[in-house]
Structures are given as C-alpha cells and as structure tokens.
Amino acid sequence: MSKHQHSNGKTSKTRSPERRYLGDGELRVKSDSSGKQKIAGYATKFGVLSEDLGGFREQIDPKAFDACLAANPDVRALWNHDANYPLGRTTAGTLRLSVDATGLHYEIDPPNTSMAKDLMVSMQRGDVTHSSFGFICTDDAWRDDPKQGLIRTVLQAQLFDVSPVTFPAYPDATSGVRAVVALRTVPPQLRDRIKLTKTVDGISLPASSFAYIGDKGDPSTWHLPIHFPGDDAKTISHIKDALARFDQTEGFPSDQKSEVYARIVGAAKAHGITVAKESLRDDDDDDDGLPCDPTTDTGCDDDSDDDDDSDDDDGLDLMRAHQALLLLRLR
C-alpha cells in the first residue's frame, strides 16, 4: 500500500479512487490524414488550481503521471465513466496517453458503434465538452497559502480511466463528497482549516443547512437542505420539496425519521409554510415504520392498557362464527 508524503514530513496510507474533471472545452472530435475520426482532449492540466473541493483546492504536478505512464498501464477510455460503454484501451492500442507542457492528453480511436457515433455527433454540436479522469493518488503534498487557502498538490497518481462526460463529475453532489478521500491525507495541523460544504443548486451549504446530518465529516451523509443563507425563495422551495418527498427520501435511519421531519416542520413554520401533517405519529396507518402512540395519535388503540376491548370482542365473535359454521356442517 502506497504512502502519501505530506508537507509536514509525515505519511499516511490510502489508496482510494478519486475523480476530477476538466470543463473548459478541451474535448473535441478530429480527423487524421486518412479521414478517420478520433476523440481527443486533455484529461487534466498541470499547475491549474481546481474549483473549491470542500475547503481546499487542488492542482496536478507536471510529473504526477510519469511513473504510471512509464509502466504502460492498462487504462480505459469510457463514456461517462460507464464500464458498459468502452471507447478505447491503452493495451489495445485504441487509447493513447501523453504528457506535454499543458497536461495529460488523450486520443481515442472510437469503435464503430452507434454509441460512439452518437457521442461524436453530440461533441460536434457542442453538447458534450467536458473531460474527466479517474485516479488513485499515491503521493501528495499540502500547503496553506495566505491568499488562496489550503492547496493539495497531487505528486504521483495511478490513472485508471479517462472519460468524455455529459456533466462534470458529481455535478449536483457536494464538493466535499469529491474531497473525502483527499482529506484523509491532510496534515493534522491543517485540519482545522477545512470547512466542509455540500453544493446544492450551485450553492455551498454547511452541515447546519440540512435536516439530517449523518457524519459532520462526510457531506455525502447530509440530506434534505432546508436553509440557503440569503436566499429565502430557494429555502422555501427546498422546504416544500422536503415535505412533499419526505416519505421517498432515503439516507437516514428509520428511528430518526420523526426527529428529521420535526426539523423540516420547524423550518416550514419559520418561513410561514402551512404543514397539513405536522407529526409522523398521527395514526397507525401512515406506513412510516413508527409504533402507534396512544398519547399523541387519536386513532391509536392500545389494547394493553385501555378499557376498549372492542378488538378482542371482534376476535371472539369471529371465533364463535367459525364454531357455528362447523356445527352446521356436522349436522
């Protein structure tokens, strides 16, 4: 297992895959001298700072892929990172990787398939312009820049795929989701500089903006945004959406369902939104997986401690009816 050397001289171990994208129109269709079409672009550019990845920015060192490429790696070119849609492969000679002063360049000989043809038409129309690459970082360095904040430099990486993509990797997910793996290598003295956020509708939100927070250190466990600072319209829209789709929302334990819903209801009231059903425990037929509570649910009948034995009577009457029918048959 590879080690990551940090700016503080200490090392930590991790070999988890990561993905990054390049979205500035570097992807294109071109033709060679024989007229055969090829897909070409830069998977990444060297020394260029990324967008905010959740409290830090990142850049790729010009020598990051040298060792990997020297070993003739088996790298795939995929459409949208989907293994079901292969476009090329280095070991087959249909994908070629190279490094120049700009960055990591790739060129694909696309297959004669409807998928590849459709992709190239979309590229020529300008519908697909992004590139993405998947890698495993084997060595990185961190520094705290006075002006630009925390910066991670990927010093060495193992490449496993390059992909033309419709959207940048994790388009609506948090930048923190993309950063979880990288953050494992942050030197201890720099960890307090990380302020994780989750991007929703183009806005970076802190954990406190969500109705459910599974793990404060992992934004992928944050669900149901109910507060967009400075944007009441978007806040109200998402609160209404959370109320309407709550029963279909996944990602949090069932035993916390009432608590999460109560937060949404509280946010709704604070913004003047009328909530028809303010409690998940209003009856025993709401299929929410919660037990019936006779102290709060008007339709709840707890036979264990009340004087209403109608349910028992119904069962007794049914048994007597069966007995009567059996006697009739015997006669």
CSV table of N, CA, C and O in Angstrom, one decimal, residues 255-301:
chain,number,residue,atom,x,y,z
A,255,ASP,N,-35.2,5.1,12.7
A,255,ASP,CA,-35.5,5.5,14.1
A,255,ASP,C,-35.3,7.0,14.3
A,255,ASP,O,-35.6,7.6,15.4
A,256,GLN,N,-34.7,7.7,13.3
A,256,GLN,CA,-34.6,9.2,13.4
A,256,GLN,C,-35.5,9.9,12.5
A,256,GLN,O,-35.4,11.2,12.3
A,257,LYS,N,-36.5,9.2,11.9
A,257,LYS,CA,-37.4,9.8,11.0
A,257,LYS,C,-38.2,10.9,11.6
A,257,LYS,O,-38.4,12.0,11.0
A,258,SER,N,-38.8,10.7,12.8
A,258,SER,CA,-39.6,11.7,13.4
A,258,SER,C,-38.8,13.0,13.7
A,258,SER,O,-39.3,14.1,13.5
A,259,GLU,N,-37.6,12.8,14.2
A,259,GLU,CA,-36.7,13.9,14.5
A,259,GLU,C,-36.4,14.7,13.3
A,259,GLU,O,-36.4,16.0,13.3
A,260,VAL,N,-36.0,14.1,12.2
A,260,VAL,CA,-35.7,14.8,10.9
A,260,VAL,C,-36.9,15.5,10.4
A,260,VAL,O,-36.8,16.7,10.0
A,261,TYR,N,-38.1,14.9,10.5
A,261,TYR,CA,-39.3,15.5,10.0
A,261,TYR,C,-39.6,16.7,10.8
A,261,TYR,O,-40.1,17.8,10.3
A,262,ALA,N,-39.4,16.6,12.1
A,262,ALA,CA,-39.7,17.8,13.0
A,262,ALA,C,-38.8,19.0,12.7
A,262,ALA,O,-39.3,20.1,12.7
A,263,ARG,N,-37.6,18.7,12.2
A,263,ARG,CA,-36.7,19.9,11.8
A,263,ARG,C,-37.3,20.5,10.6
A,263,ARG,O,-37.3,21.8,10.5
A,264,ILE,N,-37.8,19.7,9.7
A,264,ILE,CA,-38.4,20.3,8.4
A,264,ILE,C,-39.6,21.1,8.8
A,264,ILE,O,-39.8,22.2,8.2
A,265,VAL,N,-40.5,20.5,9.6
A,265,VAL,CA,-41.7,21.3,10.0
A,265,VAL,C,-41.3,22.6,10.7
A,265,VAL,O,-41.9,23.6,10.5
A,266,GLY,N,-40.3,22.5,11.6
A,266,GLY,CA,-39.9,23.8,12.2
A,266,GLY,C,-39.4,24.8,11.3
A,266,GLY,O,-39.7,26.0,11.4
A,267,ALA,N,-38.6,24.4,10.3
A,267,ALA,CA,-38.2,25.3,9.2
A,267,ALA,C,-39.4,25.9,8.4
A,267,ALA,O,-39.4,27.0,8.1
A,268,ALA,N,-40.3,25.0,8.2
A,268,ALA,CA,-41.5,25.4,7.4
A,268,ALA,C,-42.3,26.5,8.2
A,268,ALA,O,-42.7,27.5,7.6
A,269,LYS,N,-42.5,26.3,9.5
A,269,LYS,CA,-43.2,27.3,10.3
A,269,LYS,C,-42.5,28.6,10.3
A,269,LYS,O,-43.1,29.7,10.3
A,270,ALA,N,-41.2,28.5,10.4
A,270,ALA,CA,-40.4,29.7,10.5
A,270,ALA,C,-40.5,30.6,9.2
A,270,ALA,O,-40.2,31.8,9.2
A,271,HIS,N,-40.8,29.9,8.1
A,271,HIS,CA,-41.0,30.6,6.8
A,271,HIS,C,-42.4,30.7,6.4
A,271,HIS,O,-42.7,31.0,5.2
A,272,GLY,N,-43.3,30.5,7.3
A,272,GLY,CA,-44.7,30.7,7.0
A,272,GLY,C,-45.4,29.7,6.1
A,272,GLY,O,-46.4,30.0,5.5
A,273,ILE,N,-44.8,28.5,6.1
A,273,ILE,CA,-45.4,27.5,5.3
A,273,ILE,C,-46.3,26.6,6.1
A,273,ILE,O,-46.0,26.1,7.2
A,274,THR,N,-47.5,26.5,5.6
A,274,THR,CA,-48.5,25.6,6.3
A,274,THR,C,-48.2,24.2,6.1
A,274,THR,O,-48.0,23.7,5.0
A,275,VAL,N,-48.2,23.4,7.2
A,275,VAL,CA,-47.9,22.0,7.1
A,275,VAL,C,-49.2,21.3,7.6
A,275,VAL,O,-49.6,21.4,8.7
A,276,ALA,N,-49.8,20.5,6.7
A,276,ALA,CA,-51.0,19.8,7.0
A,276,ALA,C,-50.8,18.7,8.0
A,276,ALA,O,-51.6,18.5,8.9
A,277,LYS,N,-49.7,18.0,7.9
A,277,LYS,CA,-49.3,16.9,8.8
A,277,LYS,C,-48.1,17.2,9.5
A,277,LYS,O,-47.0,17.1,9.0
A,278,GLU,N,-48.2,17.7,10.8
A,278,GLU,CA,-47.1,18.2,11.5
A,278,GLU,C,-46.3,17.1,12.2
A,278,GLU,O,-45.3,17.3,12.8
A,279,SER,N,-46.9,15.9,12.4
A,279,SER,CA,-46.3,14.8,13.1
A,279,SER,C,-46.4,13.5,12.3
A,279,SER,O,-47.4,13.3,11.7
A,280,LEU,N,-45.4,12.7,12.3
A,280,LEU,CA,-45.4,11.4,11.7
A,280,LEU,C,-46.2,10.4,12.5
A,280,LEU,O,-46.5,9.4,12.0
A,281,ARG,N,-46.5,10.8,13.8
A,281,ARG,CA,-47.1,9.8,14.7
A,281,ARG,C,-48.6,10.1,14.9
A,281,ARG,O,-49.1,10.0,16.0
A,282,ASP,N,-49.3,10.5,13.8
A,282,ASP,CA,-50.7,10.9,14.0
A,282,ASP,C,-51.6,9.7,13.8
A,282,ASP,O,-52.8,9.8,14.2
A,283,ASP,N,-51.2,8.6,13.3
A,283,ASP,CA,-52.1,7.4,13.3
A,283,ASP,C,-51.2,6.2,13.0
A,283,ASP,O,-50.0,6.3,12.9
A,284,ASP,N,-51.9,5.1,13.0
A,284,ASP,CA,-51.1,3.8,12.9
A,284,ASP,C,-51.2,3.3,11.5
A,284,ASP,O,-50.9,2.1,11.3
A,285,ASP,N,-51.6,4.1,10.5
A,285,ASP,CA,-51.7,3.7,9.1
A,285,ASP,C,-50.9,4.5,8.2
A,285,ASP,O,-51.1,4.5,7.0
A,286,ASP,N,-49.9,5.2,8.7
A,286,ASP,CA,-49.1,6.1,7.8
A,286,ASP,C,-47.9,5.4,7.2
A,286,ASP,O,-47.1,6.0,6.5
A,287,ASP,N,-47.7,4.1,7.5
A,287,ASP,CA,-46.6,3.3,6.9
A,287,ASP,C,-45.3,4.0,7.1
A,287,ASP,O,-44.4,3.9,6.2
A,288,ASP,N,-45.1,4.7,8.2
A,288,ASP,CA,-43.8,5.3,8.4
A,288,ASP,C,-42.9,4.4,9.2
A,288,ASP,O,-41.7,4.8,9.5
A,289,GLY,N,-43.3,3.2,9.6
A,289,GLY,CA,-42.5,2.3,10.4
A,289,GLY,C,-42.3,2.7,11.8
A,289,GLY,O,-41.6,2.0,12.5
A,290,LEU,N,-43.1,3.7,12.3
A,290,LEU,CA,-43.0,4.0,13.7
A,290,LEU,C,-44.2,3.4,14.5
A,290,LEU,O,-45.3,3.2,14.0
A,291,PRO,N,-44.0,3.1,15.8
A,291,PRO,CA,-45.1,2.5,16.6
A,291,PRO,C,-46.2,3.5,16.8
A,291,PRO,O,-46.0,4.7,16.9
A,292,CYS,N,-47.4,2.9,17.0
A,292,CYS,CA,-48.5,3.8,17.3
A,292,CYS,C,-48.4,4.3,18.8
A,292,CYS,O,-48.1,3.5,19.7
A,293,ASP,N,-48.7,5.6,18.9
A,293,ASP,CA,-48.6,6.2,20.3
A,293,ASP,C,-49.9,6.7,20.7
A,293,ASP,O,-50.4,7.7,20.2
A,294,PRO,N,-50.6,6.0,21.6
A,294,PRO,CA,-52.0,6.4,22.0
A,294,PRO,C,-52.0,7.8,22.7
A,294,PRO,O,-53.1,8.4,22.8
A,295,THR,N,-50.9,8.3,23.2
A,295,THR,CA,-50.9,9.6,23.9
A,295,THR,C,-50.9,10.7,22.9
A,295,THR,O,-51.3,11.9,23.3
A,296,THR,N,-50.5,10.5,21.6
A,296,THR,CA,-50.5,11.5,20.6
A,296,THR,C,-51.3,11.2,19.4
A,296,THR,O,-51.7,12.1,18.7
A,297,ASP,N,-51.6,10.0,19.2
A,297,ASP,CA,-52.3,9.6,18.0
A,297,ASP,C,-53.8,9.3,18.3
A,297,ASP,O,-54.1,8.3,19.0
A,298,THR,N,-54.7,10.1,17.8
A,298,THR,CA,-56.1,10.0,18.2
A,298,THR,C,-56.7,8.7,17.7
A,298,THR,O,-57.7,8.2,18.2
A,299,GLY,N,-56.1,8.1,16.6
A,299,GLY,CA,-56.7,6.9,16.1
A,299,GLY,C,-56.0,5.6,16.6
A,299,GLY,O,-56.3,4.5,16.1
A,300,CYS,N,-55.2,5.8,17.6
A,300,CYS,CA,-54.4,4.7,18.1
A,300,CYS,C,-55.2,4.0,19.2
A,300,CYS,O,-55.7,4.6,20.1
A,301,ASP,N,-55.3,2.6,19.1
A,301,ASP,CA,-56.0,1.9,20.1
A,301,ASP,C,-55.0,0.9,20.7
A,301,ASP,O,-54.6,-0.1,20.1
